[in-house]
Amino acid sequence: MMSGKKSRLLPRLLAVLFLAGCQTAIETQDVSSPDFRLSPRLAVEITPANMEFEHQRTQARRTGKALSPDGPVEGEIIELPKYVVTEKGFVKFGFSVVTNTEVKHGGRIKWMRVGLVIPGSPAARNNLDPWDTILAIDRVIVTDLDREGMLQALFQKHSGDGLTLHILSRRRGLFPTIVRLTDKAR
């Protein structure tokens, strides 16, 4: 098991190596493991204030099915407290993010993961999965962002603007990959 300091450095190190064009093998914790849990005090989910998203979340709770076949059902497995923002970014790209609670109160981001993914959204069309680790947003390492920086990176977008995420994904293996999202249909 990694020490606290090393685990905080891992996302930053991976993003720096990836942005520099390097490749490295790493050990990761399997977030799909039944032993993997986040304490409600450690995470906050930032979701769109969007009726379609809320309807899908309610349906997922009722049926016990995840919005993504590879991801957890939000609220049942992880039980994250809610922090809803009304900006347009997540509605356009179709996903929420989960991060450390200090961000809610203006603190710096220590880690960030994809929360829920709306089926048929740009995020879903680009195979973004719940619990993919976000290393960078538009080439800015997430640990260099605070709440305002994150909101600006995700929400200061106009129609047709894209969003580039550097992610670690269970589906894509151990090496970071680039996912480019746009709100325009393919």
PDB file of C-alpha atoms in Angstrom, residues 20-171:
ATOM      1  CA  ALA A  20       5.584  15.168 -21.554  1.00  0.00           C
ATOM      2  CA  GLY A  21       4.971  12.211 -23.865  1.00  0.00           C
ATOM      3  CA  CYS A  22       6.520   9.609 -21.571  1.00  0.00           C
ATOM      4  CA  GLN A  23       5.072   6.185 -20.841  1.00  0.00           C
ATOM      5  CA  THR A  24       5.357   4.349 -17.554  1.00  0.00           C
ATOM      6  CA  ALA A  25       3.965   1.202 -15.964  1.00  0.00           C
ATOM      7  CA  ILE A  26       2.184   1.732 -12.650  1.00  0.00           C
ATOM      8  CA  GLU A  27       0.420  -0.193  -9.934  1.00  0.00           C
ATOM      9  CA  THR A  28      -3.192   0.832  -9.493  1.00  0.00           C
ATOM     10  CA  GLN A  29      -5.974  -0.007  -7.078  1.00  0.00           C
ATOM     11  CA  ASP A  30      -8.836  -1.772  -8.819  1.00  0.00           C
ATOM     12  CA  VAL A  31     -11.812   0.557  -8.327  1.00  0.00           C
ATOM     13  CA  SER A  32     -14.163  -2.172  -9.537  1.00  0.00           C
ATOM     14  CA  SER A  33     -13.127  -4.359  -6.606  1.00  0.00           C
ATOM     15  CA  PRO A  34     -15.820  -4.929  -3.965  1.00  0.00           C
ATOM     16  CA  ASP A  35     -13.235  -3.800  -1.400  1.00  0.00           C
ATOM     17  CA  PHE A  36     -12.899  -0.327  -2.980  1.00  0.00           C
ATOM     18  CA  ARG A  37     -15.017   2.270  -1.178  1.00  0.00           C
ATOM     19  CA  LEU A  38     -14.925   6.017  -0.684  1.00  0.00           C
ATOM     20  CA  SER A  39     -16.027   7.503   2.579  1.00  0.00           C
ATOM     21  CA  PRO A  40     -18.837  10.069   2.142  1.00  0.00           C
ATOM     22  CA  ARG A  41     -16.605  12.501   4.023  1.00  0.00           C
ATOM     23  CA  LEU A  42     -13.844  12.139   1.427  1.00  0.00           C
ATOM     24  CA  ALA A  43     -15.713  12.907  -1.779  1.00  0.00           C
ATOM     25  CA  VAL A  44     -18.192  15.295  -3.316  1.00  0.00           C
ATOM     26  CA  GLU A  45     -19.998  14.791  -6.617  1.00  0.00           C
ATOM     27  CA  ILE A  46     -20.531  17.763  -8.872  1.00  0.00           C
ATOM     28  CA  THR A  47     -23.530  17.068 -11.091  1.00  0.00           C
ATOM     29  CA  PRO A  48     -25.602  19.004 -13.592  1.00  0.00           C
ATOM     30  CA  ALA A  49     -28.812  20.631 -12.413  1.00  0.00           C
ATOM     31  CA  ASN A  50     -30.648  18.973 -15.268  1.00  0.00           C
ATOM     32  CA  MET A  51     -33.985  17.216 -15.107  1.00  0.00           C
ATOM     33  CA  GLU A  52     -32.975  14.488 -17.593  1.00  0.00           C
ATOM     34  CA  PHE A  53     -29.903  13.677 -15.498  1.00  0.00           C
ATOM     35  CA  GLU A  54     -31.975  13.617 -12.282  1.00  0.00           C
ATOM     36  CA  HIS A  55     -34.594  11.361 -13.920  1.00  0.00           C
ATOM     37  CA  GLN A  56     -31.891   8.901 -15.018  1.00  0.00           C
ATOM     38  CA  ARG A  57     -30.344   8.946 -11.531  1.00  0.00           C
ATOM     39  CA  THR A  58     -33.769   8.188  -9.981  1.00  0.00           C
ATOM     40  CA  GLN A  59     -34.395   5.361 -12.467  1.00  0.00           C
ATOM     41  CA  ALA A  60     -30.976   3.871 -11.689  1.00  0.00           C
ATOM     42  CA  ARG A  61     -31.767   3.911  -7.960  1.00  0.00           C
ATOM     43  CA  ARG A  62     -35.186   2.269  -8.466  1.00  0.00           C
ATOM     44  CA  THR A  63     -33.969  -0.484 -10.758  1.00  0.00           C
ATOM     45  CA  GLY A  64     -30.602  -1.016  -9.075  1.00  0.00           C
ATOM     46  CA  LYS A  65     -28.902  -0.674 -12.460  1.00  0.00           C
ATOM     47  CA  ALA A  66     -25.913   1.539 -13.163  1.00  0.00           C
ATOM     48  CA  LEU A  67     -26.205   4.252 -15.803  1.00  0.00           C
ATOM     49  CA  SER A  68     -23.082   2.716 -17.313  1.00  0.00           C
ATOM     50  CA  PRO A  69     -22.757  -1.092 -17.426  1.00  0.00           C
ATOM     51  CA  ASP A  70     -19.187  -0.861 -16.113  1.00  0.00           C
ATOM     52  CA  GLY A  71     -19.838   1.642 -13.316  1.00  0.00           C
ATOM     53  CA  PRO A  72     -21.458   1.744  -9.896  1.00  0.00           C
ATOM     54  CA  VAL A  73     -24.971   2.995  -9.226  1.00  0.00           C
ATOM     55  CA  GLU A  74     -24.438   6.407  -7.672  1.00  0.00           C
ATOM     56  CA  GLY A  75     -25.983   6.835  -4.242  1.00  0.00           C
ATOM     57  CA  GLU A  76     -26.217   3.120  -3.479  1.00  0.00           C
ATOM     58  CA  ILE A  77     -22.631   1.917  -3.604  1.00  0.00           C
ATOM     59  CA  ILE A  78     -20.668   5.076  -2.935  1.00  0.00           C
ATOM     60  CA  GLU A  79     -23.274   7.291  -1.215  1.00  0.00           C
ATOM     61  CA  LEU A  80     -21.646  10.605  -2.079  1.00  0.00           C
ATOM     62  CA  PRO A  81     -23.081  13.851  -0.745  1.00  0.00           C
ATOM     63  CA  LYS A  82     -24.450  16.105  -3.505  1.00  0.00           C
ATOM     64  CA  TYR A  83     -23.113  19.460  -4.623  1.00  0.00           C
ATOM     65  CA  VAL A  84     -25.113  20.688  -7.575  1.00  0.00           C
ATOM     66  CA  VAL A  85     -23.878  23.389  -9.930  1.00  0.00           C
ATOM     67  CA  THR A  86     -26.057  25.001 -12.563  1.00  0.00           C
ATOM     68  CA  GLU A  87     -23.362  25.874 -15.102  1.00  0.00           C
ATOM     69  CA  LYS A  88     -23.757  24.393 -18.559  1.00  0.00           C
ATOM     70  CA  GLY A  89     -20.599  22.271 -18.863  1.00  0.00           C
ATOM     71  CA  PHE A  90     -21.854  18.938 -17.601  1.00  0.00           C
ATOM     72  CA  VAL A  91     -25.164  19.268 -19.387  1.00  0.00           C
ATOM     73  CA  LYS A  92     -23.264  19.771 -22.669  1.00  0.00           C
ATOM     74  CA  PHE A  93     -20.776  16.925 -22.214  1.00  0.00           C
ATOM     75  CA  GLY A  94     -22.993  14.526 -20.224  1.00  0.00           C
ATOM     76  CA  PHE A  95     -21.004  13.573 -17.142  1.00  0.00           C
ATOM     77  CA  SER A  96     -20.386  14.574 -13.544  1.00  0.00           C
ATOM     78  CA  VAL A  97     -17.118  14.547 -11.631  1.00  0.00           C
ATOM     79  CA  VAL A  98     -16.294  13.305  -8.149  1.00  0.00           C
ATOM     80  CA  THR A  99     -13.516  14.957  -6.172  1.00  0.00           C
ATOM     81  CA  ASN A 100     -12.329  15.609  -2.605  1.00  0.00           C
ATOM     82  CA  THR A 101     -14.710  17.578  -0.344  1.00  0.00           C
ATOM     83  CA  GLU A 102     -12.268  20.436   0.224  1.00  0.00           C
ATOM     84  CA  VAL A 103     -13.075  21.575  -3.326  1.00  0.00           C
ATOM     85  CA  LYS A 104     -16.647  22.376  -2.231  1.00  0.00           C
ATOM     86  CA  HIS A 105     -15.227  24.969   0.171  1.00  0.00           C
ATOM     87  CA  GLY A 106     -12.657  26.442  -2.227  1.00  0.00           C
ATOM     88  CA  GLY A 107      -9.812  23.996  -1.552  1.00  0.00           C
ATOM     89  CA  ARG A 108      -7.447  22.524  -4.106  1.00  0.00           C
ATOM     90  CA  ILE A 109      -8.258  19.384  -6.026  1.00  0.00           C
ATOM     91  CA  LYS A 110      -6.363  16.333  -4.776  1.00  0.00           C
ATOM     92  CA  TRP A 111      -7.997  13.828  -7.155  1.00  0.00           C
ATOM     93  CA  MET A 112     -10.836  13.765  -9.663  1.00  0.00           C
ATOM     94  CA  ARG A 113     -12.853  10.953 -11.209  1.00  0.00           C
ATOM     95  CA  VAL A 114     -15.736  10.715 -13.626  1.00  0.00           C
ATOM     96  CA  GLY A 115     -19.020  10.345 -11.710  1.00  0.00           C
ATOM     97  CA  LEU A 116     -22.118   9.452 -13.716  1.00  0.00           C
ATOM     98  CA  VAL A 117     -22.230   9.351 -17.510  1.00  0.00           C
ATOM     99  CA  ILE A 118     -25.493  10.109 -19.324  1.00  0.00           C
ATOM    100  CA  PRO A 119     -26.236   7.486 -22.014  1.00  0.00           C
ATOM    101  CA  GLY A 120     -26.005   8.942 -25.526  1.00  0.00           C
ATOM    102  CA  SER A 121     -24.041  11.997 -24.340  1.00  0.00           C
ATOM    103  CA  PRO A 122     -20.681  13.085 -25.802  1.00  0.00           C
ATOM    104  CA  ALA A 123     -19.004  11.470 -22.771  1.00  0.00           C
ATOM    105  CA  ALA A 124     -20.795   8.153 -23.397  1.00  0.00           C
ATOM    106  CA  ARG A 125     -20.062   8.266 -27.145  1.00  0.00           C
ATOM    107  CA  ASN A 126     -16.360   8.614 -26.289  1.00  0.00           C
ATOM    108  CA  ASN A 127     -16.458   5.640 -23.879  1.00  0.00           C
ATOM    109  CA  LEU A 128     -15.945   7.664 -20.710  1.00  0.00           C
ATOM    110  CA  ASP A 129     -16.782   5.417 -17.754  1.00  0.00           C
ATOM    111  CA  PRO A 130     -17.693   6.103 -14.124  1.00  0.00           C
ATOM    112  CA  TRP A 131     -14.539   6.042 -11.982  1.00  0.00           C
ATOM    113  CA  ASP A 132     -12.162   6.883 -14.836  1.00  0.00           C
ATOM    114  CA  THR A 133      -9.452   8.998 -13.191  1.00  0.00           C
ATOM    115  CA  ILE A 134      -9.133  12.489 -14.685  1.00  0.00           C
ATOM    116  CA  LEU A 135      -5.478  13.566 -14.717  1.00  0.00           C
ATOM    117  CA  ALA A 136      -5.765  16.815 -16.690  1.00  0.00           C
ATOM    118  CA  ILE A 137      -8.409  19.087 -18.204  1.00  0.00           C
ATOM    119  CA  ASP A 138      -7.328  20.859 -21.393  1.00  0.00           C
ATOM    120  CA  ARG A 139      -3.670  20.061 -20.549  1.00  0.00           C
ATOM    121  CA  VAL A 140      -3.917  21.520 -17.007  1.00  0.00           C
ATOM    122  CA  ILE A 141      -3.137  18.958 -14.308  1.00  0.00           C
ATOM    123  CA  VAL A 142      -6.171  18.682 -11.997  1.00  0.00           C
ATOM    124  CA  THR A 143      -4.065  18.962  -8.826  1.00  0.00           C
ATOM    125  CA  ASP A 144      -3.048  22.445 -10.038  1.00  0.00           C
ATOM    126  CA  LEU A 145      -6.715  23.511  -9.954  1.00  0.00           C
ATOM    127  CA  ASP A 146      -8.920  24.797  -7.177  1.00  0.00           C
ATOM    128  CA  ARG A 147     -12.729  24.920  -7.354  1.00  0.00           C
ATOM    129  CA  GLU A 148     -12.837  28.094  -9.441  1.00  0.00           C
ATOM    130  CA  GLY A 149     -10.197  26.812 -11.848  1.00  0.00           C
ATOM    131  CA  MET A 150     -12.062  23.543 -12.282  1.00  0.00           C
ATOM    132  CA  LEU A 151     -15.397  25.307 -12.844  1.00  0.00           C
ATOM    133  CA  GLN A 152     -13.753  27.624 -15.364  1.00  0.00           C
ATOM    134  CA  ALA A 153     -12.077  24.738 -17.217  1.00  0.00           C
ATOM    135  CA  LEU A 154     -15.340  22.791 -17.438  1.00  0.00           C
ATOM    136  CA  PHE A 155     -17.979  25.532 -17.718  1.00  0.00           C
ATOM    137  CA  GLN A 156     -16.422  28.460 -19.590  1.00  0.00           C
ATOM    138  CA  LYS A 157     -17.324  26.799 -22.854  1.00  0.00           C
ATOM    139  CA  HIS A 158     -19.426  28.078 -25.721  1.00  0.00           C
ATOM    140  CA  SER A 159     -21.504  25.964 -28.067  1.00  0.00           C
ATOM    141  CA  GLY A 160     -19.170  23.897 -30.226  1.00  0.00           C
ATOM    142  CA  ASP A 161     -16.195  24.250 -27.870  1.00  0.00           C
ATOM    143  CA  GLY A 162     -14.420  21.025 -27.084  1.00  0.00           C
ATOM    144  CA  LEU A 163     -13.011  19.618 -23.877  1.00  0.00           C
ATOM    145  CA  THR A 164      -9.860  17.505 -23.709  1.00  0.00           C
ATOM    146  CA  LEU A 165      -9.442  15.129 -20.772  1.00  0.00           C
ATOM    147  CA  HIS A 166      -6.338  13.089 -19.959  1.00  0.00           C
ATOM    148  CA  ILE A 167      -7.638  10.017 -18.164  1.00  0.00           C
ATOM    149  CA  LEU A 168      -6.683   6.673 -16.700  1.00  0.00           C
ATOM    150  CA  SER A 169      -9.379   4.177 -17.591  1.00  0.00           C
ATOM    151  CA  ARG A 170      -9.968   0.554 -16.606  1.00  0.00           C
ATOM    152  CA  ARG A 171     -11.283  -0.033 -20.114  1.00  0.00           C
TER     153      ARG A 171
END
